XYZ file of C-alpha atoms in Angstrom:
581
model
C 0.209 0.127 0.166
C 1.560 3.606 -1.040
C 1.360 6.336 1.432
C -1.102 9.124 0.026
C -1.076 12.527 1.241
C -3.333 14.412 3.040
C -6.273 15.520 0.413
C -6.197 18.875 -0.822
C -10.160 18.779 -0.747
C -12.196 16.005 1.344
C -14.088 13.817 -0.758
C -17.176 14.444 1.961
C -17.793 17.935 2.617
C -19.150 17.319 6.289
C -20.570 19.975 8.800
C -20.784 20.435 11.953
C -23.651 18.679 12.514
C -22.379 15.591 11.015
C -19.137 15.308 12.962
C -20.933 15.717 16.113
C -23.627 13.037 14.958
C -20.550 10.727 14.600
C -19.081 11.591 17.759
C -22.070 10.698 19.618
C -22.044 7.760 17.944
C -18.523 6.755 19.570
C -19.556 8.032 22.809
C -22.151 5.436 22.569
C -19.570 2.820 20.992
C -17.480 2.963 23.649
C -19.873 3.059 26.580
C -21.196 0.066 25.705
C -18.117 -1.497 26.183
C -17.617 0.053 28.589
C -20.693 -1.586 30.606
C -20.262 -4.998 29.076
C -16.766 -5.521 30.947
C -18.466 -5.293 34.186
C -20.132 -8.526 33.075
C -16.872 -10.011 32.256
C -15.256 -12.399 35.221
C -13.969 -15.517 33.243
C -13.116 -16.305 29.779
C -16.693 -17.907 29.165
C -17.964 -14.327 29.591
C -14.873 -12.964 27.536
C -15.138 -15.439 24.567
C -18.902 -16.645 24.674
C -20.729 -13.705 26.786
C -21.480 -16.528 29.204
C -24.059 -18.475 27.041
C -26.684 -16.028 28.173
C -28.394 -13.902 25.322
C -31.660 -14.202 24.100
C -32.288 -15.397 20.016
C -33.499 -11.858 19.067
C -30.227 -10.812 20.201
C -27.685 -13.272 19.030
C -30.106 -13.172 15.842
C -29.418 -9.418 14.806
C -25.424 -9.666 16.219
C -25.696 -12.705 13.471
C -26.714 -10.559 10.842
C -24.936 -7.435 11.938
C -21.491 -9.028 12.173
C -21.822 -9.895 8.322
C -22.915 -7.008 7.361
C -19.636 -5.423 7.474
C -17.783 -3.188 5.513
C -17.245 -5.929 3.292
C -20.980 -6.512 2.836
C -22.280 -2.564 2.291
C -19.262 -1.730 0.382
C -18.414 -4.713 -1.258
C -22.350 -5.399 -2.587
C -22.760 -1.303 -3.811
C -19.762 -2.182 -5.713
C -20.934 -4.925 -7.105
C -24.103 -3.688 -7.661
C -22.758 -0.469 -9.439
C -20.649 -3.044 -11.564
C -22.515 -5.707 -12.377
C -26.077 -4.956 -11.575
C -29.091 -6.946 -9.834
C -26.806 -10.459 -10.137
C -25.529 -9.154 -7.067
C -28.856 -10.755 -5.083
C -27.454 -14.092 -5.353
C -25.093 -13.463 -2.605
C -28.306 -12.931 -0.611
C -30.878 -14.958 -1.929
C -29.369 -17.949 -3.357
C -25.544 -17.393 -1.805
C -26.821 -16.701 2.158
C -30.728 -17.485 3.253
C -30.560 -21.392 2.508
C -27.270 -21.441 4.418
C -28.296 -19.930 7.327
C -31.170 -22.333 7.344
C -29.438 -25.075 7.276
C -27.336 -23.776 10.001
C -30.361 -23.287 12.526
C -32.103 -26.605 11.421
C -29.296 -28.775 11.142
C -26.025 -27.800 12.382
C -26.604 -25.658 15.481
C -27.873 -28.267 17.542
C -24.348 -30.240 17.063
C -22.323 -26.963 17.655
C -24.401 -25.704 20.877
C -24.940 -29.092 22.267
C -21.395 -30.283 22.306
C -20.811 -27.443 24.589
C -17.544 -26.792 22.106
C -16.010 -23.366 22.196
C -15.473 -22.858 18.738
C -15.996 -24.351 15.571
C -12.144 -25.885 15.370
C -12.768 -27.407 18.898
C -15.718 -29.089 17.042
C -13.435 -30.349 14.643
C -10.903 -31.502 16.918
C -13.402 -33.824 19.148
C -14.574 -35.180 15.376
C -11.059 -35.874 13.600
C -8.875 -35.257 16.496
C -5.288 -33.505 15.967
C -4.505 -33.271 12.399
C -7.670 -31.493 11.327
C -7.662 -29.357 14.244
C -4.627 -27.770 13.571
C -4.777 -27.109 10.074
C -8.489 -25.386 10.517
C -6.959 -23.304 13.615
C -4.175 -21.989 11.775
C -6.029 -21.203 8.687
C -8.927 -19.728 10.283
C -6.655 -17.670 12.237
C -5.326 -15.929 9.432
C -8.384 -15.832 7.482
C -9.712 -13.747 10.076
C -6.988 -11.445 9.908
C -6.935 -10.992 6.305
C -10.420 -10.388 6.241
C -10.448 -7.658 9.373
C -7.659 -6.508 7.049
C -10.237 -5.741 4.432
C -12.894 -4.081 7.054
C -9.898 -1.982 8.343
C -8.724 -0.733 5.353
C -12.321 0.347 4.114
C -12.655 2.300 7.517
C -9.613 3.870 7.391
C -10.527 4.771 3.733
C -13.864 6.699 5.221
C -11.697 8.487 7.720
C -9.502 9.294 4.827
C -12.163 10.585 2.643
C -13.721 12.389 5.199
C -11.004 14.115 7.186
C -8.326 14.033 4.237
C -5.769 12.468 6.860
C -2.959 10.063 5.428
C -4.819 6.630 4.888
C -1.834 5.138 7.640
C -3.001 7.628 10.426
C -6.538 7.018 9.490
C -6.001 2.793 9.523
C -4.536 3.346 13.355
C -7.350 6.031 14.386
C -9.714 3.599 13.467
C -7.978 0.211 14.912
C -7.657 1.890 18.231
C -11.412 2.519 18.300
C -12.357 -1.315 17.718
C -9.873 -2.495 20.101
C -10.984 -0.635 22.853
C -14.614 -1.919 22.921
C -13.669 -5.527 22.075
C -10.490 -5.630 24.841
C -12.926 -3.767 27.579
C -15.836 -6.236 27.020
C -15.034 -8.956 24.818
C -17.978 -10.767 22.878
C -20.664 -8.886 24.625
C -19.160 -5.496 23.669
C -19.329 -7.144 20.337
C -22.496 -8.201 20.174
C -24.366 -5.502 21.828
C -22.523 -2.962 19.459
C -23.913 -5.379 16.766
C -27.431 -4.829 17.860
C -26.847 -1.104 17.674
C -24.598 -1.172 14.151
C -27.530 -2.927 12.539
C -30.047 -0.513 13.085
C -27.888 2.843 12.457
C -26.762 0.947 9.225
C -30.174 0.295 8.458
C -31.006 4.352 9.172
C -28.065 5.199 6.907
C -28.672 3.205 3.813
C -32.124 3.220 3.643
C -32.580 7.401 3.347
C -29.769 7.099 1.040
C -31.572 4.364 -1.230
C -34.966 6.190 -1.264
C -33.252 9.923 -1.955
C -31.466 8.231 -4.454
C -33.786 6.565 -6.590
C -36.415 9.598 -6.423
C -32.833 11.724 -7.707
C -32.647 9.477 -10.439
C -36.521 8.988 -11.722
C -37.892 5.762 -10.068
C -36.924 2.561 -10.830
C -37.582 3.151 -14.388
C -35.502 6.216 -14.787
C -32.633 4.093 -13.160
C -33.416 0.925 -16.083
C -33.115 3.788 -18.581
C -29.844 5.189 -17.376
C -28.297 1.359 -17.015
C -29.305 0.756 -20.638
C -28.132 3.923 -22.520
C -24.746 3.395 -20.498
C -24.879 0.133 -21.442
C -25.928 0.526 -25.152
C -22.980 3.715 -25.196
C -20.213 1.112 -23.878
C -20.978 -2.364 -25.057
C -17.054 -3.162 -25.416
C -16.995 -2.219 -21.682
C -19.856 -2.618 -20.110
C -22.134 -5.849 -19.360
C -25.500 -5.322 -21.832
C -28.388 -4.216 -19.756
C -30.767 -7.564 -19.795
C -28.122 -8.707 -17.952
C -27.400 -6.296 -15.220
C -31.376 -5.818 -15.021
C -31.997 -9.679 -14.549
C -30.308 -11.804 -11.859
C -30.403 -15.093 -13.989
C -28.368 -16.353 -15.383
C -26.012 -14.202 -13.956
C -23.468 -13.693 -16.705
C -22.227 -10.308 -16.073
C -21.260 -11.526 -12.161
C -19.996 -14.633 -13.234
C -18.037 -13.904 -16.446
C -19.520 -17.055 -17.954
C -20.412 -16.688 -21.716
C -22.490 -19.334 -21.304
C -25.801 -19.534 -19.406
C -25.977 -22.804 -18.467
C -22.716 -22.465 -16.782
C -23.073 -19.020 -15.695
C -26.496 -20.506 -13.526
C -24.219 -23.831 -12.728
C -21.758 -21.083 -11.003
C -24.068 -19.410 -9.032
C -26.205 -22.490 -7.776
C -22.746 -24.760 -7.006
C -19.820 -22.432 -6.344
C -21.552 -19.901 -4.840
C -24.927 -21.315 -3.402
C -23.737 -24.916 -2.267
C -20.103 -24.344 -1.455
C -18.948 -20.947 -0.789
C -22.514 -20.052 0.728
C -22.708 -23.203 2.801
C -18.612 -22.997 3.525
C -19.077 -19.642 5.041
C -22.590 -19.757 7.048
C -22.213 -23.458 8.585
C -18.636 -23.195 9.362
C -17.888 -19.965 9.632
C -17.095 -19.022 13.605
C -17.060 -15.500 13.037
C -20.890 -16.002 12.391
C -21.210 -19.527 14.204
C -19.998 -17.806 17.900
C -23.131 -15.458 17.838
C -25.570 -18.354 18.182
C -23.193 -20.387 20.528
C -23.457 -17.347 22.985
C -27.235 -17.590 23.113
C -28.935 -18.971 26.586
C -30.651 -22.119 24.872
C -30.214 -24.807 22.094
C -33.633 -23.706 20.898
C -32.251 -19.708 20.772
C -29.171 -21.280 19.025
C -31.158 -22.334 16.438
C -33.246 -19.712 16.109
C -30.205 -17.184 15.958
C -29.264 -17.771 12.185
C -32.923 -17.844 11.222
C -34.108 -14.632 12.901
C -30.971 -13.047 10.862
C -32.610 -14.415 7.392
C -35.566 -12.096 7.879
C -33.589 -8.734 7.488
C -30.623 -10.292 5.491
C -32.943 -11.133 2.339
C -33.802 -7.237 2.141
C -30.583 -6.251 2.671
C -29.962 -5.767 -1.357
C -32.604 -2.709 -1.556
C -30.383 -0.540 0.657
C -26.767 -2.079 -0.643
C -26.687 -3.406 -4.274
C -29.582 -0.736 -5.477
C -27.774 2.176 -4.077
C -24.683 0.779 -6.118
C -26.538 0.544 -9.142
C -27.729 4.450 -8.882
C -24.281 5.583 -8.474
C -23.152 3.616 -11.792
C -25.766 5.993 -13.476
C -26.329 9.576 -11.443
C -22.330 9.870 -9.882
C -20.208 11.008 -12.868
C -16.915 9.767 -11.308
C -18.449 6.155 -11.037
C -20.499 6.454 -14.420
C -16.823 7.252 -16.521
C -15.061 4.463 -14.442
C -17.502 1.987 -15.839
C -16.928 2.629 -19.231
C -13.555 2.596 -19.099
C -11.848 5.895 -18.108
C -9.568 6.579 -15.504
C -10.284 8.846 -12.907
C -8.793 10.960 -10.135
C -9.262 10.694 -6.575
C -11.602 8.037 -4.653
C -11.273 7.806 -1.316
C -7.960 6.334 -1.675
C -6.409 9.360 -3.478
C -5.171 7.202 -6.203
C -8.184 6.586 -8.298
C -12.090 6.113 -8.286
C -12.621 2.568 -8.151
C -16.016 0.893 -7.705
C -15.419 0.291 -3.650
C -16.134 4.094 -4.019
C -19.566 4.036 -5.357
C -21.599 4.366 -2.182
C -19.259 7.343 -0.525
C -19.711 8.885 -3.826
C -23.472 9.122 -3.760
C -23.514 10.227 -0.332
C -21.610 13.315 -0.917
C -23.903 13.994 -4.290
C -27.867 13.260 -2.324
C -27.837 13.412 1.265
C -28.093 16.681 2.827
C -26.048 17.580 6.033
C -27.247 16.068 9.196
C -28.607 12.697 7.126
C -25.326 12.529 5.775
C -23.441 12.541 9.186
C -26.051 9.582 10.253
C -24.962 7.702 6.814
C -21.483 8.264 7.884
C -21.917 6.940 11.187
C -23.655 4.195 9.546
C -20.845 3.368 7.793
C -18.153 3.310 10.576
C -20.437 1.151 12.147
C -20.790 -1.493 9.507
C -17.019 -1.251 9.724
C -16.444 -1.582 13.196
C -18.972 -4.197 13.498
C -17.342 -6.649 10.375
C -13.870 -6.281 12.178
C -14.991 -6.334 15.565
C -16.564 -9.856 14.754
C -13.206 -11.259 13.079
C -11.062 -10.211 15.639
C -13.427 -11.258 18.423
C -13.681 -14.869 16.787
C -10.072 -14.823 16.102
C -9.088 -14.245 19.925
C -10.970 -16.989 20.690
C -9.258 -20.026 18.269
C -6.281 -18.226 19.152
C -6.555 -18.705 22.924
C -8.498 -22.075 23.386
C -7.822 -23.705 19.808
C -4.030 -22.635 19.379
C -2.332 -21.352 22.733
C -4.450 -23.141 25.451
C -4.228 -26.566 23.454
C -0.232 -26.514 21.942
C 1.640 -24.011 23.623
C 0.780 -23.559 27.298
C -1.527 -25.951 29.181
C -3.409 -26.621 32.213
C -3.255 -22.665 33.531
C -5.467 -20.577 35.384
C -8.925 -19.541 33.227
C -7.398 -15.502 34.272
C -4.181 -16.335 32.287
C -6.367 -17.318 29.466
C -8.400 -14.204 29.425
C -5.342 -12.573 29.343
C -3.970 -13.931 26.659
C -6.990 -13.509 24.805
C -6.966 -9.408 25.011
C -3.217 -9.613 23.768
C -4.427 -11.805 21.306
C -6.811 -8.884 20.396
C -4.150 -5.808 20.363
C -1.975 -8.337 18.718
C -4.780 -9.242 15.633
C -5.682 -5.792 15.802
C -1.859 -4.598 14.934
C -1.821 -6.994 12.373
C -4.798 -6.345 10.599
C -3.244 -2.370 10.308
C -0.861 -4.245 7.667
C -3.141 -7.085 5.874
C -5.335 -3.736 4.968
C -2.719 -3.317 2.697
C -3.711 -6.369 0.641
C -7.246 -5.075 0.226
C -6.188 -1.776 -1.599
C -5.041 -4.061 -5.062
C -8.365 -4.270 -5.482
C -10.878 -2.126 -7.592
C -13.803 -4.486 -6.543
C -13.099 -5.854 -2.624
C -15.509 -8.612 -3.306
C -12.981 -10.417 -5.890
C -10.678 -10.493 -2.988
C -13.122 -12.020 -0.118
C -14.420 -14.401 -2.290
C -11.236 -15.841 -3.376
C -10.113 -15.787 0.575
C -13.253 -18.071 1.230
C -12.069 -20.067 -1.589
C -9.403 -21.069 0.386
C -10.264 -21.437 3.438
C -14.486 -21.883 3.887
C -14.514 -24.198 0.684
C -12.810 -27.415 2.322
C -13.550 -26.441 5.350
C -17.424 -26.954 4.667
C -16.316 -30.674 2.984
C -14.585 -31.773 5.267
C -17.296 -30.644 7.933
C -20.142 -31.979 5.929
C -18.902 -35.280 4.832
C -17.731 -35.854 8.153
C -20.860 -35.220 9.944
C -22.935 -37.563 8.038
C -20.498 -40.417 7.449
C -19.741 -41.902 9.926
C -16.863 -43.690 8.377
C -14.786 -40.873 8.007
C -11.381 -40.960 9.792
C -9.416 -38.582 11.591
C -6.517 -38.942 8.640
C -9.055 -37.683 5.586
C -10.032 -35.316 7.647
C -6.490 -32.828 7.243
C -5.731 -34.499 4.416
C -8.802 -33.595 2.683
C -8.345 -29.782 4.452
C -4.936 -29.229 2.749
C -5.728 -30.911 -0.553
C -8.589 -28.660 -0.754
C -7.389 -25.760 0.061
C -4.021 -26.372 -2.269
C -6.431 -26.959 -5.406
C -7.919 -23.624 -4.721
C -4.869 -21.575 -4.553
C -3.783 -23.721 -7.355
C -7.075 -22.419 -9.630
C -6.766 -18.813 -8.348
C -3.199 -18.775 -9.312
C -4.118 -20.128 -12.788
C -6.824 -17.701 -13.311
C -6.677 -14.447 -14.945
C -7.113 -12.437 -11.853
C -8.260 -14.321 -9.005
C -4.460 -13.698 -7.465
C -4.257 -10.223 -8.535
C -1.229 -9.973 -10.307
C 0.281 -12.997 -9.315
C -2.322 -14.710 -11.728
C -0.850 -16.792 -14.755
C -4.121 -16.118 -17.325
C -3.753 -20.084 -17.919
C -7.135 -20.872 -17.234
C -9.047 -18.258 -19.104
C -11.795 -17.189 -16.074
C -11.694 -13.662 -13.754
C -13.805 -12.002 -11.706
C -15.604 -13.662 -8.781
C -16.405 -16.256 -11.432
C -13.099 -17.397 -10.642
C -13.705 -17.586 -7.178
C -16.647 -19.972 -7.690
C -14.699 -22.527 -9.092
C -11.804 -22.515 -7.043
C -14.435 -23.017 -4.302
C -15.768 -25.384 -6.471
C -12.523 -27.153 -7.352
C -11.399 -27.293 -3.623
C -14.511 -29.106 -2.226
C -14.586 -31.865 -5.065
C -10.938 -32.169 -4.031
C -11.296 -32.648 -1.065
C -14.044 -34.506 -1.356
C -12.906 -37.439 -3.212
C -9.439 -37.503 -1.017
C -11.313 -37.817 1.883
C -13.361 -40.653 0.371
C -10.342 -42.533 -0.646
C -8.313 -41.959 2.468
C -10.533 -43.180 4.441
C -10.918 -46.536 2.718
C -7.811 -47.564 4.051
C -7.589 -45.680 7.579
C -8.974 -46.455 10.772
C -12.189 -44.741 11.876
C -12.946 -43.778 15.224
C -15.424 -46.454 17.096
C -19.016 -45.730 16.572
C -19.284 -44.845 21.110
C -17.137 -41.886 20.725
C -19.252 -40.240 17.225
C -22.201 -39.236 19.770
C -23.232 -35.441 19.235
C -20.505 -35.122 16.226
C -22.282 -37.502 13.717
C -25.809 -37.434 12.742
C -26.789 -41.484 12.711
C -25.079 -41.579 16.132
C -26.847 -38.783 17.935
C -30.122 -39.070 19.524
C -33.056 -36.836 18.463
C -33.759 -35.646 21.933
C -29.834 -34.549 22.092
C -30.437 -31.950 19.076
C -33.895 -30.589 20.391
C -35.206 -28.212 22.953
C -38.042 -30.425 24.090
C -39.619 -27.210 25.490
C -39.897 -25.347 22.273
C -42.904 -27.904 20.759
C -45.155 -26.251 23.080
C -44.660 -22.590 21.994
C -46.419 -20.407 19.444
C -45.392 -21.110 16.113
C -43.292 -17.844 16.039
C -40.789 -19.069 18.716
C -40.398 -22.490 17.114
C -37.398 -23.059 14.868
C -38.989 -25.290 11.961
C -42.233 -23.000 10.892
C -39.613 -19.802 11.169
C -37.527 -21.955 8.595
C -40.013 -22.367 6.294
C -41.650 -19.214 6.080
C -37.698 -17.453 5.146
C -37.300 -19.963 2.577
C -40.551 -19.785 1.124
C -39.877 -16.019 0.655
C -36.685 -16.566 -0.897
C -38.052 -18.285 -3.274
C -40.713 -15.576 -4.048
C -37.625 -13.006 -4.342
C -35.521 -15.186 -6.932
C -38.997 -15.415 -8.807
C -39.706 -11.938 -8.946
C -36.206 -11.122 -10.171
């Protein structure tokens, strides 16, 4: 990452009232950290909130932890670049997997009383798979926290004109303060607050932007005119204004393979890999107060999640029509400026739209909403990292059998170290004009092979501990190889041997990781020794009694408090959305 100088003029012309709103918001965030500190008496409180939170709190935190910088800036960038096909990241690439997590997998996580996803891997597969999973997860969280921090620093840089390095450090210190004080409780309660702040920021932006561009008809006309004027650089309008078959997103010329890439690569491998095995999300459900609340956590989160495209992707599409800099960049021109000071990219879409359409006051709320999103995402990554580092790596492999206070201190020190490292991993994010390209590449490396190992091990009791770690390593290596051979998944390191690029390359890499992992795991299991069935209760579906997987009191509750009816309604709604768009 280069060192941009102070901007001669800031990107956003904020006034006193905007800064006042932002300062008030930061005061509340730090206040929540101080209040949550009183609840931290041991490591379980710090890392898992003492497993004491109700489902509505963990459900909103579940979705807010994902509604971070990458979700908001990345999806608005996708909207500007690709249009409506970006909704697949929600209606195909999120909701089904979230429902599966709540209905099928959370009972195993919560019922086994593990403290992390890697610890579940340890019980199922032993040391080899556990160590591979713990290290890969820790590395992934440092890289993804860097993405959130880079975008958070970009906002401060654009708002105040500070050097990006200074902005990164200031942003990091704020996030560090409340996580170190209050642990996961501070992160979760802030995430609930941040959810409402984010919606209050993005909903007016969407409505005012749509009005300014002439409503939905004006938006479609603008996209069509731009596509017709620049057919060599902009995808055809019909590809941008219809979610299926999604060629603009995948980069595939074949409609059939585009749908396969979306359904298998994104909707199955990447989506289920992320939502069902990513401890950042699962940790929120594990902090709930019962197995029923744990199951409902991702299902409650699914309802707001399915409507998030309307306040993230639509503003990106509006920016591509209404904001002159984004329109020029989309047509192939190099445009000076942007949040980085090094040129406008799709990542600037939301910021520039805020600049052009929001009055002062609402601008302050919008900026606070963006800052809230970035802090929510980064806090989620850091709080998951410190748990895995403390429990799964330090306590298990480095210093064993010490007091609870010792591991609480290790967790706090890990939090500080992770934030410092994230400042430097932020430089990697600065190399991508659309941050989602980078993120999907990382998910292909880390989540896709983990999901393959996880799902095979949960439903096939014959899978062996050796197969667990061999499959994980081979799957990760195959994803890295595909990214290296693609046109641009690895940025400048990609060789272009395989003629696929953009997010389609990430889908292919994830698919390769999944297939290689499954095939090798089956082959290795056939020639190695499995665990005895007596050790698989709570870890394998066929060996776990049904009464271990449900809350016996749930059956007597009204339908809106039961897991399966809530999941069924959410599934119907998301199918309807896919049919409409």
